Coordinates of C-alpha atoms in Angstrom, one line a residue:
M6 CA 17.8 -38.7 -2.5
K7 CA 20.1 -39.0 -5.5
D8 CA 17.8 -36.9 -7.6
I9 CA 17.6 -34.2 -4.9
K10 CA 21.4 -34.2 -4.6
N11 CA 21.8 -33.9 -8.4
A12 CA 19.3 -31.0 -8.4
L13 CA 21.1 -29.2 -5.6
C14 CA 24.4 -29.6 -7.3
K15 CA 23.1 -28.3 -10.6
Q16 CA 21.5 -25.3 -8.8
L17 CA 24.6 -24.4 -6.7
L18 CA 27.6 -25.5 -8.8
T19 CA 26.7 -24.7 -12.3
K20 CA 26.5 -21.4 -14.2
E21 CA 23.0 -22.2 -15.3
G22 CA 21.9 -22.6 -11.7
L23 CA 23.8 -19.7 -10.2
I24 CA 23.7 -17.0 -12.9
G25 CA 21.9 -18.2 -16.0
D26 CA 21.8 -16.3 -19.2
Y27 CA 19.6 -13.4 -18.1
N28 CA 20.6 -9.9 -19.5
Y29 CA 21.4 -8.2 -16.2
K30 CA 22.6 -5.1 -18.0
H31 CA 19.0 -4.3 -18.9
L32 CA 18.0 -4.1 -15.2
F33 CA 20.8 -1.6 -14.3
T34 CA 21.1 0.6 -17.4
P35 CA 19.4 4.0 -17.0
K36 CA 17.9 6.0 -19.8
V37 CA 20.2 9.1 -19.3
P38 CA 19.2 11.8 -21.8
H39 CA 21.5 13.3 -24.5
L40 CA 24.1 10.4 -24.3
R41 CA 25.5 8.9 -27.5
F42 CA 25.0 5.4 -26.1
W43 CA 21.2 5.7 -26.4
K44 CA 21.5 7.1 -30.0
K45 CA 23.4 4.0 -31.0
R46 CA 21.0 1.6 -29.4
P47 CA 18.8 -0.5 -31.8
P48 CA 15.2 0.5 -31.7
Q49 CA 14.2 -2.9 -30.2
D50 CA 14.4 -2.7 -26.4
D51 CA 16.4 -5.3 -24.5
A52 CA 13.3 -6.1 -22.5
V53 CA 11.6 -7.7 -25.5
N54 CA 14.3 -10.4 -25.6
Q55 CA 14.2 -11.2 -21.9
P56 CA 13.0 -14.7 -21.0
F57 CA 9.8 -15.0 -19.0
F58 CA 10.1 -16.9 -15.7
A59 CA 6.8 -18.6 -15.0
V60 CA 5.4 -19.2 -11.5
D61 CA 7.2 -22.5 -10.8
Q62 CA 9.9 -22.5 -13.4
P63 CA 13.5 -23.1 -12.3
M64 CA 15.6 -19.9 -12.2
P65 CA 19.1 -18.8 -11.3
I66 CA 19.9 -18.0 -7.7
L67 CA 21.5 -14.7 -8.4
L68 CA 18.6 -13.4 -10.4
G69 CA 16.2 -14.5 -7.7
M70 CA 18.2 -12.6 -5.1
I71 CA 18.3 -9.4 -7.1
L72 CA 14.7 -9.4 -8.1
G73 CA 13.6 -10.4 -4.6
F74 CA 15.5 -7.4 -3.3
Q75 CA 13.8 -5.2 -6.0
H76 CA 10.4 -6.4 -4.8
A77 CA 11.3 -5.6 -1.1
L78 CA 12.4 -2.1 -2.1
A79 CA 9.3 -1.6 -4.2
M80 CA 7.0 -2.2 -1.2
L81 CA 9.2 -0.7 1.5
G82 CA 7.6 2.7 1.3
G83 CA 4.1 1.2 1.6
V84 CA 5.2 -0.9 4.6
M85 CA 6.9 1.9 6.6
A86 CA 4.4 4.8 5.9
P87 CA 1.3 3.6 7.7
P88 CA 2.9 2.6 11.0
L89 CA 4.6 6.0 11.2
S90 CA 1.4 7.9 10.5
I91 CA -0.6 5.8 13.0
A92 CA 2.1 6.2 15.7
S93 CA 2.1 9.9 15.1
S94 CA -1.7 10.0 15.7
A95 CA -1.2 8.1 18.9
N96 CA 1.8 10.3 20.0
L97 CA 3.9 7.2 20.6
S98 CA 7.5 7.5 21.5
D99 CA 10.4 7.0 19.1
A100 CA 11.1 3.6 20.6
D101 CA 7.6 2.5 20.0
Q102 CA 7.7 3.9 16.4
Q103 CA 10.9 2.0 15.7
Y104 CA 9.3 -1.2 17.0
L105 CA 6.2 -0.8 14.9
V106 CA 8.3 -0.2 11.7
S107 CA 10.4 -3.3 12.5
C108 CA 7.3 -5.3 13.3
G109 CA 5.7 -4.2 10.0
L110 CA 8.6 -5.4 8.0
I111 CA 8.8 -8.8 9.8
V112 CA 5.0 -9.4 9.6
S113 CA 4.9 -8.4 6.0
G114 CA 7.6 -10.9 5.2
I115 CA 5.9 -13.7 7.1
L116 CA 2.4 -13.1 5.7
T117 CA 3.7 -12.6 2.2
A118 CA 5.2 -16.0 2.4
V119 CA 1.7 -17.4 3.3
Q120 CA 0.3 -15.8 0.1
V121 CA 3.1 -17.1 -2.1
A122 CA 3.2 -20.6 -0.7
R123 CA -0.5 -21.4 -1.1
A124 CA -1.7 -24.4 0.9
R125 CA -4.8 -26.5 0.6
I126 CA -7.0 -26.8 3.6
W127 CA -7.2 -30.4 4.7
K128 CA -10.0 -32.5 3.2
T129 CA -11.6 -29.4 1.5
N130 CA -11.3 -27.7 -1.9
Y131 CA -10.4 -24.5 -0.3
Y132 CA -6.9 -22.9 -0.3
I133 CA -5.1 -20.3 1.7
G134 CA -2.8 -18.1 -0.4
S135 CA -2.8 -17.2 -4.0
G136 CA 0.3 -19.1 -5.1
L137 CA 1.6 -15.9 -6.8
I138 CA 3.8 -13.0 -5.8
S139 CA 1.0 -11.4 -3.9
V140 CA 2.9 -9.2 -1.4
V141 CA 1.2 -8.2 1.9
G142 CA 1.6 -4.8 3.6
I143 CA -0.1 -2.6 6.2
S144 CA -3.4 -1.3 5.0
F145 CA -3.5 2.4 4.1
T146 CA -7.1 2.5 5.1
T147 CA -6.2 2.0 8.7
V148 CA -4.6 5.5 8.7
T149 CA -7.9 7.0 7.8
I150 CA -9.6 5.2 10.7
T151 CA -7.0 6.1 13.3
S152 CA -7.0 9.8 12.2
N153 CA -10.6 9.9 13.4
A154 CA -10.4 7.4 16.2
F155 CA -7.5 8.9 18.2
P156 CA -9.0 12.4 18.5
M157 CA -12.2 10.8 19.7
M158 CA -10.2 8.8 22.3
Y159 CA -8.5 11.9 23.6
N160 CA -11.7 13.8 23.8
S161 CA -13.5 11.0 25.7
G162 CA -10.7 10.4 28.2
F163 CA -9.7 7.0 26.7
C164 CA -6.3 8.5 26.0
P165 CA -4.5 10.7 28.5
V166 CA -3.8 14.4 28.4
D167 CA -1.7 16.5 30.7
A168 CA -2.8 19.4 32.9
S169 CA -2.4 21.9 30.0
G170 CA -4.5 19.7 27.7
A171 CA -1.6 18.5 25.6
E172 CA -2.0 14.9 24.3
L173 CA 0.2 12.3 25.9
P174 CA 1.3 8.9 24.3
C175 CA -1.6 6.5 24.1
P176 CA -0.3 2.9 23.7
D177 CA -3.7 1.6 25.1
G178 CA -5.5 3.4 22.3
Y179 CA -3.2 1.7 19.8
G180 CA -3.9 -1.7 21.5
A181 CA -7.6 -1.0 21.1
I182 CA -7.2 -0.4 17.4
I183 CA -5.2 -3.6 16.7
A184 CA -7.6 -5.7 18.8
T185 CA -10.6 -4.3 16.9
G186 CA -8.9 -4.9 13.6
S187 CA -8.3 -8.6 14.5
V188 CA -11.9 -9.2 15.5
C189 CA -13.3 -7.5 12.5
A190 CA -11.0 -9.4 10.2
L191 CA -13.3 -12.4 10.7
S192 CA -15.7 -10.7 8.3
E193 CA -13.2 -11.0 5.5
I194 CA -12.7 -14.7 6.2
A195 CA -16.4 -15.1 5.8
I196 CA -16.3 -13.1 2.6
S197 CA -13.6 -15.4 1.2
F198 CA -16.0 -18.3 1.0
L199 CA -18.5 -16.3 -1.2
P200 CA -18.2 -16.5 -5.0
P201 CA -16.2 -13.5 -6.3
K202 CA -19.1 -12.8 -8.7
V203 CA -21.5 -12.3 -5.8
I204 CA -19.0 -9.9 -4.1
K205 CA -18.7 -7.9 -7.3
K206 CA -22.4 -7.7 -7.7
L207 CA -22.9 -6.5 -4.1
F208 CA -20.2 -3.9 -4.5
P209 CA -19.9 -2.8 -8.1
P210 CA -17.0 -0.6 -9.4
I211 CA -19.1 2.6 -9.0
I212 CA -19.1 2.0 -5.2
T213 CA -15.7 0.5 -4.6
G214 CA -14.0 3.1 -6.8
S215 CA -15.7 6.0 -5.0
V216 CA -14.6 4.5 -1.6
V217 CA -11.0 4.2 -2.7
V218 CA -11.0 7.8 -4.0
V219 CA -12.2 9.1 -0.6
I220 CA -9.6 6.9 1.1
G221 CA -6.9 8.4 -1.2
L222 CA -8.1 11.9 -0.5
S223 CA -7.9 11.4 3.2
L224 CA -4.4 9.9 3.0
V225 CA -3.1 12.7 0.8
K226 CA -4.4 15.2 3.4
S227 CA -2.5 13.3 6.1
G228 CA 0.7 13.1 4.0
F229 CA 0.7 16.7 3.1
K230 CA 0.5 17.7 6.7
D231 CA 3.8 15.9 7.2
W232 CA 5.2 17.5 4.1
L233 CA 4.8 20.9 5.7
G234 CA 6.6 19.9 8.9
G235 CA 4.5 17.2 10.7
S236 CA 0.9 16.7 11.7
G237 CA 1.8 16.8 15.4
C238 CA 3.2 20.4 15.5
M239 CA 0.8 22.4 13.4
S240 CA -0.2 24.5 16.3
S241 CA 3.3 24.7 17.8
D242 CA 5.9 27.4 17.3
Y243 CA 8.5 25.0 15.8
C244 CA 8.5 21.7 14.1
P245 CA 9.2 19.0 15.1
S246 CA 10.1 20.7 18.4
A247 CA 12.1 23.6 19.7
S248 CA 14.9 21.2 20.7
A249 CA 15.3 19.7 17.3
P250 CA 18.6 20.1 15.4
H251 CA 16.9 22.4 12.8
P252 CA 13.6 23.7 14.2
L253 CA 11.4 25.7 11.8
P254 CA 7.7 26.9 11.8
W255 CA 5.2 24.6 10.3
G256 CA 4.8 25.3 6.6
S257 CA 8.1 27.0 6.2
A258 CA 9.8 27.2 2.8
E259 CA 12.6 24.9 3.9
F260 CA 10.1 22.1 4.7
I261 CA 8.2 22.6 1.5
G262 CA 11.5 22.5 -0.5
L263 CA 12.6 19.3 1.1
G264 CA 9.4 17.5 0.3
F265 CA 9.3 18.9 -3.2
L266 CA 12.8 17.6 -3.8
V267 CA 11.6 14.1 -2.9
Y268 CA 8.6 14.6 -5.1
V269 CA 10.6 15.7 -8.2
S270 CA 13.3 13.0 -7.6
I271 CA 10.6 10.3 -7.8
I272 CA 9.5 11.7 -11.1
A273 CA 13.1 11.9 -12.4
F274 CA 13.8 8.2 -11.5
E275 CA 10.6 7.2 -13.2
K276 CA 11.6 9.1 -16.4
W277 CA 15.2 8.3 -16.7
G278 CA 15.9 5.5 -14.3
A279 CA 16.9 1.9 -15.1
P280 CA 14.1 -0.7 -14.8
I281 CA 15.3 -1.7 -11.4
M282 CA 15.3 2.0 -10.3
K283 CA 11.8 2.6 -11.7
S284 CA 10.2 0.0 -9.6
C285 CA 11.7 1.5 -6.4
S286 CA 11.6 5.1 -7.5
V287 CA 9.7 6.1 -4.3
I288 CA 12.5 4.8 -2.1
L289 CA 15.2 6.3 -4.2
G290 CA 13.4 9.7 -4.1
L291 CA 13.3 9.3 -0.3
L292 CA 17.0 8.6 -0.3
V293 CA 17.8 11.8 -2.2
G294 CA 15.8 13.8 0.3
C295 CA 17.5 12.1 3.2
I296 CA 21.0 12.9 1.8
V297 CA 20.1 16.6 1.4
A298 CA 18.4 16.7 4.8
A299 CA 21.4 15.1 6.5
A300 CA 23.8 17.6 4.8
C301 CA 21.6 20.5 6.0
N302 CA 21.5 19.2 9.6
Y303 CA 17.8 18.1 9.8
F304 CA 18.5 14.7 11.2
D305 CA 18.5 13.8 14.9
N306 CA 20.8 10.8 15.2
S307 CA 20.1 10.2 18.9
S308 CA 17.3 7.7 18.3
I309 CA 19.5 5.7 16.0
S310 CA 22.4 5.5 18.5
S311 CA 20.1 4.4 21.3
A312 CA 18.2 1.8 19.3
P313 CA 19.0 -1.9 20.0
V314 CA 20.9 -3.8 17.3
A315 CA 18.1 -6.4 16.8
N316 CA 14.4 -6.5 17.3
F317 CA 11.5 -9.0 16.9
L318 CA 7.8 -9.4 17.5
W319 CA 6.4 -9.0 21.0
V320 CA 9.4 -7.1 22.3
K321 CA 6.8 -4.5 23.1
T322 CA 3.1 -5.4 23.7
F323 CA -0.1 -3.4 24.0
K324 CA -3.3 -4.0 26.0
L325 CA -5.9 -5.5 23.7
K326 CA -9.4 -4.2 24.0
V327 CA -12.2 -3.9 21.3
Y328 CA -13.0 -0.2 20.7
G329 CA -16.7 -0.1 19.9
P330 CA -16.8 3.1 17.8
A331 CA -14.2 1.7 15.4
V332 CA -16.1 -1.6 14.6
L333 CA -18.3 -0.3 11.8
P334 CA -15.5 1.6 10.0
M335 CA -13.3 -1.5 10.4
L336 CA -16.0 -3.7 8.8
A337 CA -16.3 -1.3 5.9
M338 CA -12.6 -1.4 5.6
Y339 CA -12.4 -5.1 5.3
S340 CA -15.2 -5.2 2.7
T341 CA -13.3 -2.7 0.7
S342 CA -10.0 -4.6 1.2
A343 CA -11.7 -7.8 -0.2
L344 CA -12.8 -6.0 -3.3
Q345 CA -9.3 -4.4 -3.8
A346 CA -7.8 -7.8 -3.3
I347 CA -9.9 -9.3 -6.1
G348 CA -8.7 -6.5 -8.4
D349 CA -5.1 -7.0 -7.3
I350 CA -5.1 -10.8 -7.8
T351 CA -6.7 -10.3 -11.2
A352 CA -3.9 -8.0 -12.2
T353 CA -1.2 -10.3 -10.7
C354 CA -2.6 -13.3 -12.6
D355 CA -2.5 -11.2 -15.8
V356 CA 1.1 -10.1 -15.5
S357 CA 2.1 -13.6 -14.3
R358 CA 0.6 -15.1 -17.4
V359 CA -1.7 -17.5 -15.6
E360 CA -5.5 -18.0 -16.0
V361 CA -7.7 -14.9 -15.5
E362 CA -10.9 -16.9 -15.7
G363 CA -12.1 -20.4 -14.9
P364 CA -11.9 -22.6 -11.8
Q365 CA -8.2 -22.1 -11.1
F366 CA -8.6 -18.3 -11.2
Q367 CA -11.6 -18.5 -8.8
S368 CA -9.6 -20.7 -6.5
R369 CA -6.7 -18.2 -6.5
I370 CA -9.1 -15.4 -5.5
Q371 CA -10.6 -17.5 -2.7
G372 CA -7.2 -18.3 -1.4
C373 CA -6.0 -14.7 -1.6
L374 CA -9.1 -13.5 0.3
L375 CA -8.8 -16.2 3.0
A376 CA -5.1 -15.4 3.4
D377 CA -6.0 -11.7 3.7
G378 CA -8.6 -12.4 6.4
V379 CA -6.3 -14.7 8.4
S380 CA -3.5 -12.2 8.0
G381 CA -5.8 -9.5 9.4
V382 CA -6.5 -11.7 12.5
L383 CA -2.9 -12.5 13.0
S384 CA -1.6 -9.0 12.4
G385 CA -3.3 -7.8 15.6
L386 CA -1.8 -10.7 17.5
F387 CA 1.6 -9.7 16.0
T388 CA 1.0 -6.1 17.5
L389 CA 0.3 -4.6 14.1
T390 CA -2.6 -2.9 12.5
P391 CA -4.6 -4.6 9.7
V392 CA -2.8 -5.7 6.6
G393 CA -3.8 -6.2 3.0
T394 CA -2.5 -7.3 -0.5
F395 CA -0.4 -4.7 -2.3
A396 CA -0.7 -4.1 -6.1
Q397 CA 2.3 -2.0 -6.8
N398 CA 4.6 -5.1 -7.1
N399 CA 2.7 -6.1 -10.3
G400 CA 4.8 -3.4 -12.0
V401 CA 8.0 -5.2 -10.9
I402 CA 6.7 -8.5 -12.4
S403 CA 5.8 -6.7 -15.7
I404 CA 9.2 -5.0 -16.0
T405 CA 11.4 -7.9 -15.1
K406 CA 9.2 -10.6 -16.8
C407 CA 9.5 -12.8 -13.7
A408 CA 6.5 -14.2 -11.8
N409 CA 8.5 -16.9 -10.1
R410 CA 7.5 -17.7 -6.6
K411 CA 11.2 -18.1 -5.5
V412 CA 11.5 -14.4 -6.0
G413 CA 8.6 -13.9 -3.6
Y414 CA 10.4 -16.0 -1.0
W415 CA 13.6 -13.9 -1.4
C416 CA 11.5 -10.8 -1.0
C417 CA 10.1 -12.2 2.3
F418 CA 13.7 -13.0 3.4
Y419 CA 14.9 -9.4 2.9
L420 CA 11.8 -7.9 4.6
I421 CA 12.3 -10.1 7.7
V422 CA 16.1 -9.3 7.8
M423 CA 15.4 -5.5 7.5
G424 CA 12.8 -5.8 10.3
V425 CA 15.1 -7.8 12.7
F426 CA 17.9 -5.3 12.4
S427 CA 16.2 -2.4 14.3
K428 CA 18.9 0.1 13.4
F429 CA 17.4 0.1 10.0
A430 CA 13.9 0.9 11.5
A431 CA 15.5 3.6 13.7
A432 CA 17.0 5.3 10.6
L433 CA 13.5 5.3 9.0
V434 CA 11.9 6.8 12.1
A435 CA 14.6 9.5 12.2
I436 CA 13.8 10.7 8.7
P437 CA 12.5 14.4 8.9
K438 CA 8.7 14.6 8.5
A439 CA 9.0 17.0 5.5
V440 CA 11.1 14.4 3.6
L441 CA 8.8 11.5 4.6
G442 CA 5.8 13.6 3.7
G443 CA 7.0 14.2 0.2
M444 CA 7.3 10.5 -0.3
T445 CA 4.0 9.5 1.5
T446 CA 2.0 12.2 -0.3
F447 CA 3.1 10.7 -3.7
L448 CA 2.5 7.2 -2.5
F449 CA -1.0 8.1 -1.1
G450 CA -1.8 9.9 -4.4
S451 CA -1.4 6.5 -6.1
V452 CA -4.3 5.2 -3.9
F453 CA -6.5 8.1 -5.2
A454 CA -5.5 7.3 -8.8
S455 CA -6.4 3.6 -8.2
G456 CA -9.9 4.7 -7.2
L457 CA -10.2 6.7 -10.4
S458 CA -9.1 3.7 -12.4
I459 CA -11.8 1.6 -10.8
I460 CA -14.5 4.2 -11.4
G461 CA -13.3 4.2 -15.1
L462 CA -14.6 0.7 -15.5
C463 CA -18.2 2.1 -15.3
K464 CA -20.1 3.2 -18.4
F465 CA -21.0 6.6 -16.8
T466 CA -24.6 6.5 -17.5
R467 CA -26.9 9.1 -15.8
R468 CA -27.6 6.5 -13.1
D469 CA -23.9 5.9 -12.5
R470 CA -23.1 9.6 -12.3
F471 CA -26.0 10.2 -9.9
I472 CA -24.8 7.3 -7.6
L473 CA -21.2 8.6 -7.8
T474 CA -22.2 12.1 -6.9
G475 CA -24.5 11.1 -4.1
A476 CA -21.8 8.9 -2.5
L477 CA -18.8 11.2 -3.0
V478 CA -20.2 14.5 -1.8
P479 CA -20.7 13.5 1.9
G480 CA -17.6 11.4 2.0
C481 CA -15.4 14.2 0.6
A482 CA -17.0 16.7 2.9
A483 CA -16.2 14.5 5.9
V484 CA -12.6 14.4 4.8
L485 CA -12.4 18.2 4.4
I486 CA -14.3 19.0 7.7
P487 CA -13.7 15.9 9.9
T488 CA -15.5 17.3 13.0
W489 CA -18.7 18.2 11.2
F490 CA -20.8 15.7 13.2
D491 CA -19.4 16.4 16.7
N492 CA -22.3 18.5 18.0
V493 CA -25.2 16.5 16.6
F494 CA -25.7 14.3 19.7
T495 CA -25.9 16.2 23.0
Y496 CA -26.3 13.2 25.4
S497 CA -24.0 13.5 28.4
G498 CA -25.4 10.8 30.8
S499 CA -23.8 7.9 32.6
N500 CA -25.1 5.1 30.2
D501 CA -21.8 3.8 28.8
A502 CA -23.5 1.6 26.3
L503 CA -25.5 4.4 24.8
T504 CA -22.5 6.7 24.8
G505 CA -20.4 4.1 22.9
F506 CA -23.2 3.6 20.4
L507 CA -23.5 7.3 19.7
Q508 CA -19.7 7.5 19.4
A509 CA -19.8 4.7 16.8
I510 CA -22.3 6.6 14.8
I511 CA -20.2 9.8 15.0
M512 CA -17.1 7.9 13.9
V513 CA -18.9 6.4 10.9
M514 CA -20.3 9.8 9.9
E515 CA -16.9 11.5 10.3
T516 CA -15.0 8.7 8.5
G517 CA -15.4 9.7 4.8
Y518 CA -14.9 6.3 3.1
A519 CA -17.3 4.5 5.5
L520 CA -20.0 7.2 4.8
T521 CA -19.4 6.9 1.1
A522 CA -19.6 3.1 1.2
V523 CA -22.9 3.1 3.1
L524 CA -24.5 5.7 0.9
G525 CA -23.2 4.1 -2.3
V526 CA -24.8 0.7 -1.4
I527 CA -28.1 2.4 -0.5
L528 CA -28.2 4.4 -3.7
N529 CA -27.4 1.4 -5.8
L530 CA -30.3 -0.4 -4.2
I531 CA -32.9 2.3 -4.6
I532 CA -32.0 4.0 -7.9
P533 CA -33.8 2.2 -10.8
W534 CA -32.3 1.4 -14.2
A535 CA -33.2 3.6 -17.1
E536 CA -33.2 2.9 -20.9
D537 CA -29.8 4.4 -21.4
D538 CA -28.4 2.1 -18.7
F539 CA -29.6 -0.9 -20.6
E540 CA -28.1 0.4 -23.9
A541 CA -24.8 1.1 -22.2
Y542 CA -24.5 -2.3 -20.6
G543 CA -25.9 -4.2 -23.7
I544 CA -29.3 -5.2 -22.4
S545 CA -32.3 -5.6 -24.6
E546 CA -34.8 -2.8 -24.7
N547 CA -37.8 -5.0 -23.9
V548 CA -36.6 -5.5 -20.3
E549 CA -39.1 -4.4 -17.7
L550 CA -37.5 -1.6 -15.7
E551 CA -39.5 -2.1 -12.6
N552 CA -38.4 -5.7 -12.2
V553 CA -34.7 -4.7 -12.7
S554 CA -34.8 -2.1 -10.0
N555 CA -35.5 -4.7 -7.4
V556 CA -32.6 -7.1 -8.3
N557 CA -30.0 -5.0 -10.1
V558 CA -27.6 -5.2 -7.1
L559 CA -27.6 -8.9 -6.9
M560 CA -27.5 -9.6 -10.7
G561 CA -25.3 -8.3 -13.5
P562 CA -26.6 -7.1 -16.9
K563 CA -26.0 -10.5 -18.6
E564 CA -27.8 -12.4 -15.9
L565 CA -30.7 -9.9 -16.0
E566 CA -31.2 -10.4 -19.7
S567 CA -30.8 -14.2 -19.6
Q568 CA -33.6 -14.4 -17.1
G569 CA -35.9 -12.0 -18.9
L570 CA -35.5 -9.2 -16.3

């Protein structure tokens, strides 16, 4: 007890424990062009002299609070964008959208704490959580699924429409999505117990990269619709409605200008902002757009005024029901999420200066995947769509040279507080779609770029290019023409099981990334290796090609050579 008391006194009552000797000026000093201050600066950047705070190293309280808030701001855009897009597809009310944003912030805080804490499963060698600052947010891939699922629900009568055919709010459809996500998350729990090498061999970068590219393409399409005024008013005379404070036709110059202002502001903060501004440039760009939109009377404050002061989980609930047509796309989503999580945790280990190979590294991957799977199950029970590990916070770790888990806990604290105070969520929901679209389009574009970086890991042999082409063409086509498979099946009988099965096939064929994943795996199985493949991947020329074509999915180049295949 005496040691604990002394440690607390040192942390709370001394300069070393409260403030430390960190150079806070570096975090808040922008690189403003044409100022004499920058001409007088020494060539060596302050960041070089900053101390590095390891995962479990003691650190000042003030620094932990500041960097934790920086992490929360860095992931805020990614947490708020998917619920708003999904709620828009389901035509949910403003009150429901406010609840989902609040719920997303709270759940992200809780589940991020699970990842950061890392606990050993009793009497086993398995863990849950990575033990690093692995932040958890709502999966962007779910937006792609719902953009196809809700139109199908409205067409089949699962979601209601009025006498004129206009789509009404569909909370039951949202409940079906979260229930399906919870059930399918069990697949990622099973994947977490597989060795990471096996997962990578089953889904090499040529497949996962193409899947992420198609996901990014679909998300950019969704975000750009909001940029032009909103996806729900494309066929209406005015956006967001005729009764809005500043109604305009969809695609008007004013909407394009608002979104472009956000887009340019993000680039400006990245170019000239201080380190703490660069890591949250997306939110700062959104703030600039909100200020201009408020000055030009684009905001509707009624939803903010009517919102309750506080909110929490289960204030609103939804009927849970598994939606059969969404099962296969959800399973494909969790397989992709597992592969992305492996890449994310590898990058996090690298910037956190911990092992990137060996038993400890493998254990962190297993813990991260298991926590992701458990989080997917819990998210549905928390009335939220599937969640996954975010990678953008690795940039914050790199800039600040701080991988300390205490910062992760502060981040969780800020997220939960922002979620509990529902006025904050109401303000986010009230943001004009054009402003929000400028931010989300930029954010979704980073998903597309992530897919390209994964593909860049390949050697681009003729076989790689063929698989990439064969997988991408149908997937991209499904994104560009999402209803292309609607008229293939003509069955209109009373067999509900057959109808559901056909709808599931239609949804897979019209969900671009699922189609890309299926075709990519098949092509990787059947396309044999050629001589230039062996040369590119460093395999001896005396390998028998016909033997390799049967096992190249399950074994990597080094294993093939070592076994004489």
